[in-house]
Amino acid sequence: VLGGRSMEENLKWYKEKKLDRLSSVLLDKGYLIHRVFTVKDAQEKILSLLDKNKTTALGDSWELMGKDFINKLREYNFFDRFKENGEEIKRNSLTANIAVIEGEYITEKGQILVVGDYNTSSALFGAENLIVLVSENKIVKDISAGFDKIKENERYYKMRAKKLHNLNEGFSIGVIENGKKFEKRISVVMSVENTGL
C-alpha cells in the first residue's frame, strides 16, 4: 500500500492522471471530451450522443459489437450492416450523419489512429459528426509508436476483419490530426477501463 492507497487505487489514480493530461491536449485541439470509467459507461455515453433524427453508422470495433449495444443502436436511424446486404449497407453508411468508431491508439499530442475497413476510414471524411471511443491503455508516445503497435498486432486486426466480414486487401489506417477543422464535430469518449489490445 502506497500513501495509504491500495495497488488498485494507485493504478486507477495513475490512469486518471494520464487521461487528465490527454484531456487538456484534446480540448486545445478542438475535440469534445467525455470521460467515463468503464466500457459499459462508454457505450451508454455514446448512445446519449446519438440523435434519432440522424443516420448512424458503426465502424470496426470489438467493444461496440456486443448484442445489447447493437440492439440499442437499432432504436436509432442505424445503417444495420448485421441485418441487411453487407456491401450495400456499408456503401450507404458512408453517407451517415454520425459515425461511431474505435480509436486504435491515441498519441500524447492528441492524434488518433484508426484501423479498419473503408467504412471506418471514410467515416473520418464523410460523417458530419464522429464519435471515437478510446481508453487509457491506447495512449502512445507518438505516431511512430502507434504504427509500431499496429504492425505488432497485425494478426489481431486481420482476425477482427475476418470475424466482422470486412476482408479487404490489407487494412486501412487513418489518422485524425485534430478536431479543429470542423468545430465540435469530433467527440472523444475516454474510458479508464481498457478497450481491446
Short mmCIF file of C-alpha atoms in Angstrom, two decimals:
data_model
loop_
_atom_site.label_atom_id
_atom_site.label_comp_id
_atom_site.label_asym_id
_atom_site.label_seq_id
_atom_site.Cartn_x
_atom_site.Cartn_y
_atom_site.Cartn_z
CA VAL A 1 0.00 0.00 0.00
CA LEU A 2 1.48 3.32 -1.11
CA GLY A 3 0.40 6.54 0.59
CA GLY A 4 -2.46 4.73 2.30
CA ARG A 5 -3.93 3.61 -1.05
CA SER A 6 -4.19 0.07 -2.35
CA MET A 7 -2.36 -1.02 -5.50
CA GLU A 8 -5.66 -0.94 -7.40
CA GLU A 9 -6.40 2.62 -6.22
CA ASN A 10 -2.89 3.74 -7.18
CA LEU A 11 -3.28 2.26 -10.65
CA LYS A 12 -6.64 3.97 -11.11
CA TRP A 13 -5.13 7.27 -9.90
CA TYR A 14 -2.22 6.88 -12.37
CA LYS A 15 -4.60 6.15 -15.28
CA GLU A 16 -6.77 9.13 -14.35
CA LYS A 17 -3.71 11.41 -14.31
CA LYS A 18 -2.72 10.22 -17.79
CA LEU A 19 -6.23 10.90 -19.03
CA ASP A 20 -6.21 14.34 -17.35
CA ARG A 21 -3.09 15.29 -19.32
CA LEU A 22 -4.52 13.93 -22.56
CA SER A 23 -7.90 15.65 -21.98
CA SER A 24 -6.30 19.09 -21.80
CA VAL A 25 -4.35 18.37 -25.03
CA LEU A 26 -7.55 17.21 -26.78
CA LEU A 27 -9.56 20.22 -25.62
CA ASP A 28 -6.85 22.52 -27.05
CA LYS A 29 -7.15 20.61 -30.33
CA GLY A 30 -10.89 21.25 -30.58
CA TYR A 31 -12.30 17.84 -29.61
CA LEU A 32 -15.35 17.42 -27.37
CA ILE A 33 -14.37 15.21 -24.42
CA HIS A 34 -16.44 12.71 -22.41
CA ARG A 35 -14.70 10.87 -19.57
CA VAL A 36 -16.08 7.55 -18.29
CA PHE A 37 -14.81 4.70 -16.11
CA THR A 38 -15.96 1.52 -17.82
CA VAL A 39 -16.64 0.29 -21.34
CA LYS A 40 -20.31 -0.08 -20.34
CA ASP A 41 -20.35 3.60 -19.31
CA ALA A 42 -18.72 4.42 -22.65
CA GLN A 43 -21.47 2.60 -24.54
CA GLU A 44 -24.15 4.50 -22.57
CA LYS A 45 -22.38 7.81 -23.25
CA ILE A 46 -22.15 7.06 -27.00
CA LEU A 47 -25.87 6.27 -27.14
CA SER A 48 -26.64 9.54 -25.32
CA LEU A 49 -24.75 11.45 -28.05
CA LEU A 50 -26.85 9.99 -30.87
CA ASP A 51 -29.88 11.63 -32.43
CA LYS A 52 -32.88 9.58 -33.61
CA ASN A 53 -33.41 12.02 -36.49
CA LYS A 54 -29.91 11.45 -37.83
CA THR A 55 -28.45 8.39 -39.54
CA THR A 56 -25.74 6.46 -37.68
CA ALA A 57 -23.03 4.08 -38.90
CA LEU A 58 -20.67 1.87 -36.91
CA GLY A 59 -17.04 1.17 -37.81
CA ASP A 60 -14.94 -1.86 -36.79
CA SER A 61 -14.82 -2.26 -33.03
CA TRP A 62 -14.83 -5.25 -30.69
CA GLU A 63 -16.06 -3.15 -27.80
CA LEU A 64 -19.13 -1.91 -29.65
CA MET A 65 -20.16 -5.15 -31.35
CA GLY A 66 -22.00 -6.67 -28.39
CA LYS A 67 -25.61 -7.75 -28.98
CA ASP A 68 -27.00 -5.35 -26.37
CA PHE A 69 -25.27 -2.33 -27.86
CA ILE A 70 -26.26 -3.24 -31.44
CA ASN A 71 -29.89 -3.74 -30.32
CA LYS A 72 -29.86 -0.29 -28.72
CA LEU A 73 -28.41 1.20 -31.92
CA ARG A 74 -31.39 -0.31 -33.77
CA GLU A 75 -33.63 2.10 -31.85
CA TYR A 76 -31.89 4.88 -33.82
CA ASN A 77 -31.69 5.51 -37.55
CA PHE A 78 -28.90 2.91 -37.84
CA PHE A 79 -27.30 1.55 -41.02
CA ASP A 80 -27.53 -2.02 -39.78
CA ARG A 81 -24.85 -3.98 -41.60
CA PHE A 82 -25.65 -7.04 -39.47
CA LYS A 83 -29.16 -7.42 -40.84
CA GLU A 84 -29.12 -6.28 -44.44
CA ASN A 85 -26.94 -6.85 -47.51
CA GLY A 86 -23.46 -6.19 -46.11
CA GLU A 87 -21.84 -4.43 -49.08
CA GLU A 88 -24.84 -2.28 -49.95
CA ILE A 89 -25.44 -1.17 -46.37
CA LYS A 90 -21.74 -0.39 -46.00
CA ARG A 91 -21.84 1.82 -49.08
CA ASN A 92 -24.96 3.57 -47.80
CA SER A 93 -23.44 4.04 -44.37
CA LEU A 94 -20.71 6.20 -45.90
CA THR A 95 -23.36 8.93 -46.05
CA ALA A 96 -24.29 8.64 -42.34
CA ASN A 97 -24.69 11.84 -40.32
CA ILE A 98 -22.94 10.25 -37.32
CA ALA A 99 -20.15 7.67 -37.40
CA VAL A 100 -19.14 5.73 -34.29
CA ILE A 101 -15.62 4.29 -34.42
CA GLU A 102 -12.98 2.94 -32.06
CA GLY A 103 -9.58 4.62 -31.94
CA GLU A 104 -6.83 2.02 -32.04
CA TYR A 105 -4.24 4.33 -30.48
CA ILE A 106 -4.04 7.97 -29.41
CA THR A 107 -0.78 9.90 -29.14
CA GLU A 108 0.20 12.17 -26.26
CA LYS A 109 -0.23 15.03 -28.76
CA GLY A 110 -3.85 14.02 -29.42
CA GLN A 111 -3.58 12.33 -32.82
CA ILE A 112 -5.97 9.38 -33.14
CA LEU A 113 -5.04 6.31 -35.21
CA VAL A 114 -7.86 4.12 -36.51
CA VAL A 115 -7.60 0.75 -38.22
CA GLY A 116 -10.37 -0.90 -40.17
CA ASP A 117 -12.33 -1.37 -43.34
CA TYR A 118 -13.18 1.53 -45.66
CA ASN A 119 -16.24 2.17 -43.51
CA THR A 120 -14.05 3.14 -40.58
CA SER A 121 -11.61 5.23 -42.58
CA SER A 122 -14.17 7.01 -44.71
CA ALA A 123 -16.05 7.98 -41.55
CA LEU A 124 -13.17 10.37 -40.96
CA PHE A 125 -14.14 12.27 -44.09
CA GLY A 126 -17.82 11.58 -44.63
CA ALA A 127 -19.81 11.89 -41.42
CA GLU A 128 -20.99 15.24 -40.07
CA ASN A 129 -20.20 14.05 -36.56
CA LEU A 130 -17.71 11.50 -35.40
CA ILE A 131 -17.76 9.70 -32.04
CA VAL A 132 -14.47 7.98 -31.20
CA LEU A 133 -14.01 5.50 -28.36
CA VAL A 134 -10.53 5.36 -26.80
CA SER A 135 -9.13 4.21 -23.45
CA GLU A 136 -6.14 4.90 -21.24
CA ASN A 137 -4.28 1.79 -22.45
CA LYS A 138 -4.40 3.14 -26.04
CA ILE A 139 -2.18 6.16 -25.27
CA VAL A 140 1.16 6.02 -27.11
CA LYS A 141 4.05 8.48 -27.20
CA ASP A 142 3.77 9.45 -30.88
CA ILE A 143 2.54 8.42 -34.35
CA SER A 144 5.60 6.27 -34.94
CA ALA A 145 4.95 4.28 -31.72
CA GLY A 146 1.30 3.90 -32.82
CA PHE A 147 2.29 2.48 -36.21
CA ASP A 148 4.74 0.09 -34.50
CA LYS A 149 1.92 -1.19 -32.25
CA ILE A 150 -0.41 -1.62 -35.23
CA LYS A 151 2.28 -3.60 -37.08
CA GLU A 152 2.84 -5.70 -33.94
CA ASN A 153 -0.88 -6.52 -33.77
CA GLU A 154 -1.47 -7.04 -37.49
CA ARG A 155 -2.76 -10.59 -36.98
CA TYR A 156 -5.34 -9.31 -34.49
CA TYR A 157 -6.73 -6.73 -36.97
CA LYS A 158 -6.87 -9.32 -39.74
CA MET A 159 -8.71 -11.73 -37.45
CA ARG A 160 -11.12 -8.95 -36.42
CA ALA A 161 -11.76 -8.05 -40.07
CA LYS A 162 -12.48 -11.70 -40.85
CA LYS A 163 -14.89 -12.06 -37.91
CA LEU A 164 -16.67 -8.84 -38.90
CA HIS A 165 -16.81 -9.91 -42.57
CA ASN A 166 -14.71 -6.95 -43.64
CA LEU A 167 -11.99 -8.68 -45.60
CA ASN A 168 -10.17 -6.32 -47.94
CA GLU A 169 -6.70 -6.34 -49.42
CA GLY A 170 -4.78 -5.46 -46.26
CA PHE A 171 -6.36 -2.96 -43.90
CA SER A 172 -6.55 0.79 -43.91
CA ILE A 173 -5.10 3.09 -41.28
CA GLY A 174 -6.44 6.60 -40.77
CA VAL A 175 -5.04 9.41 -38.62
CA ILE A 176 -7.14 12.20 -37.12
CA GLU A 177 -4.78 15.11 -36.51
CA ASN A 178 -7.12 17.32 -34.51
CA GLY A 179 -10.74 18.33 -34.01
CA LYS A 180 -10.42 21.93 -35.21
CA LYS A 181 -11.19 21.52 -38.91
CA PHE A 182 -14.91 21.22 -38.17
CA GLU A 183 -15.84 22.81 -34.87
CA LYS A 184 -17.47 20.43 -32.38
CA ARG A 185 -17.53 17.66 -34.99
CA ILE A 186 -15.48 15.05 -33.15
CA SER A 187 -16.45 13.70 -29.72
CA VAL A 188 -13.92 11.53 -27.91
CA VAL A 189 -15.29 9.12 -25.30
CA MET A 190 -12.39 8.19 -22.99
CA SER A 191 -12.61 5.11 -20.80
CA VAL A 192 -10.35 4.33 -17.82
CA GLU A 193 -11.12 0.64 -18.35
CA ASN A 194 -9.13 -0.91 -21.21
CA THR A 195 -10.77 -1.29 -24.62
CA GLY A 196 -9.23 -4.17 -26.56
CA LEU A 197 -5.49 -4.56 -27.08
#
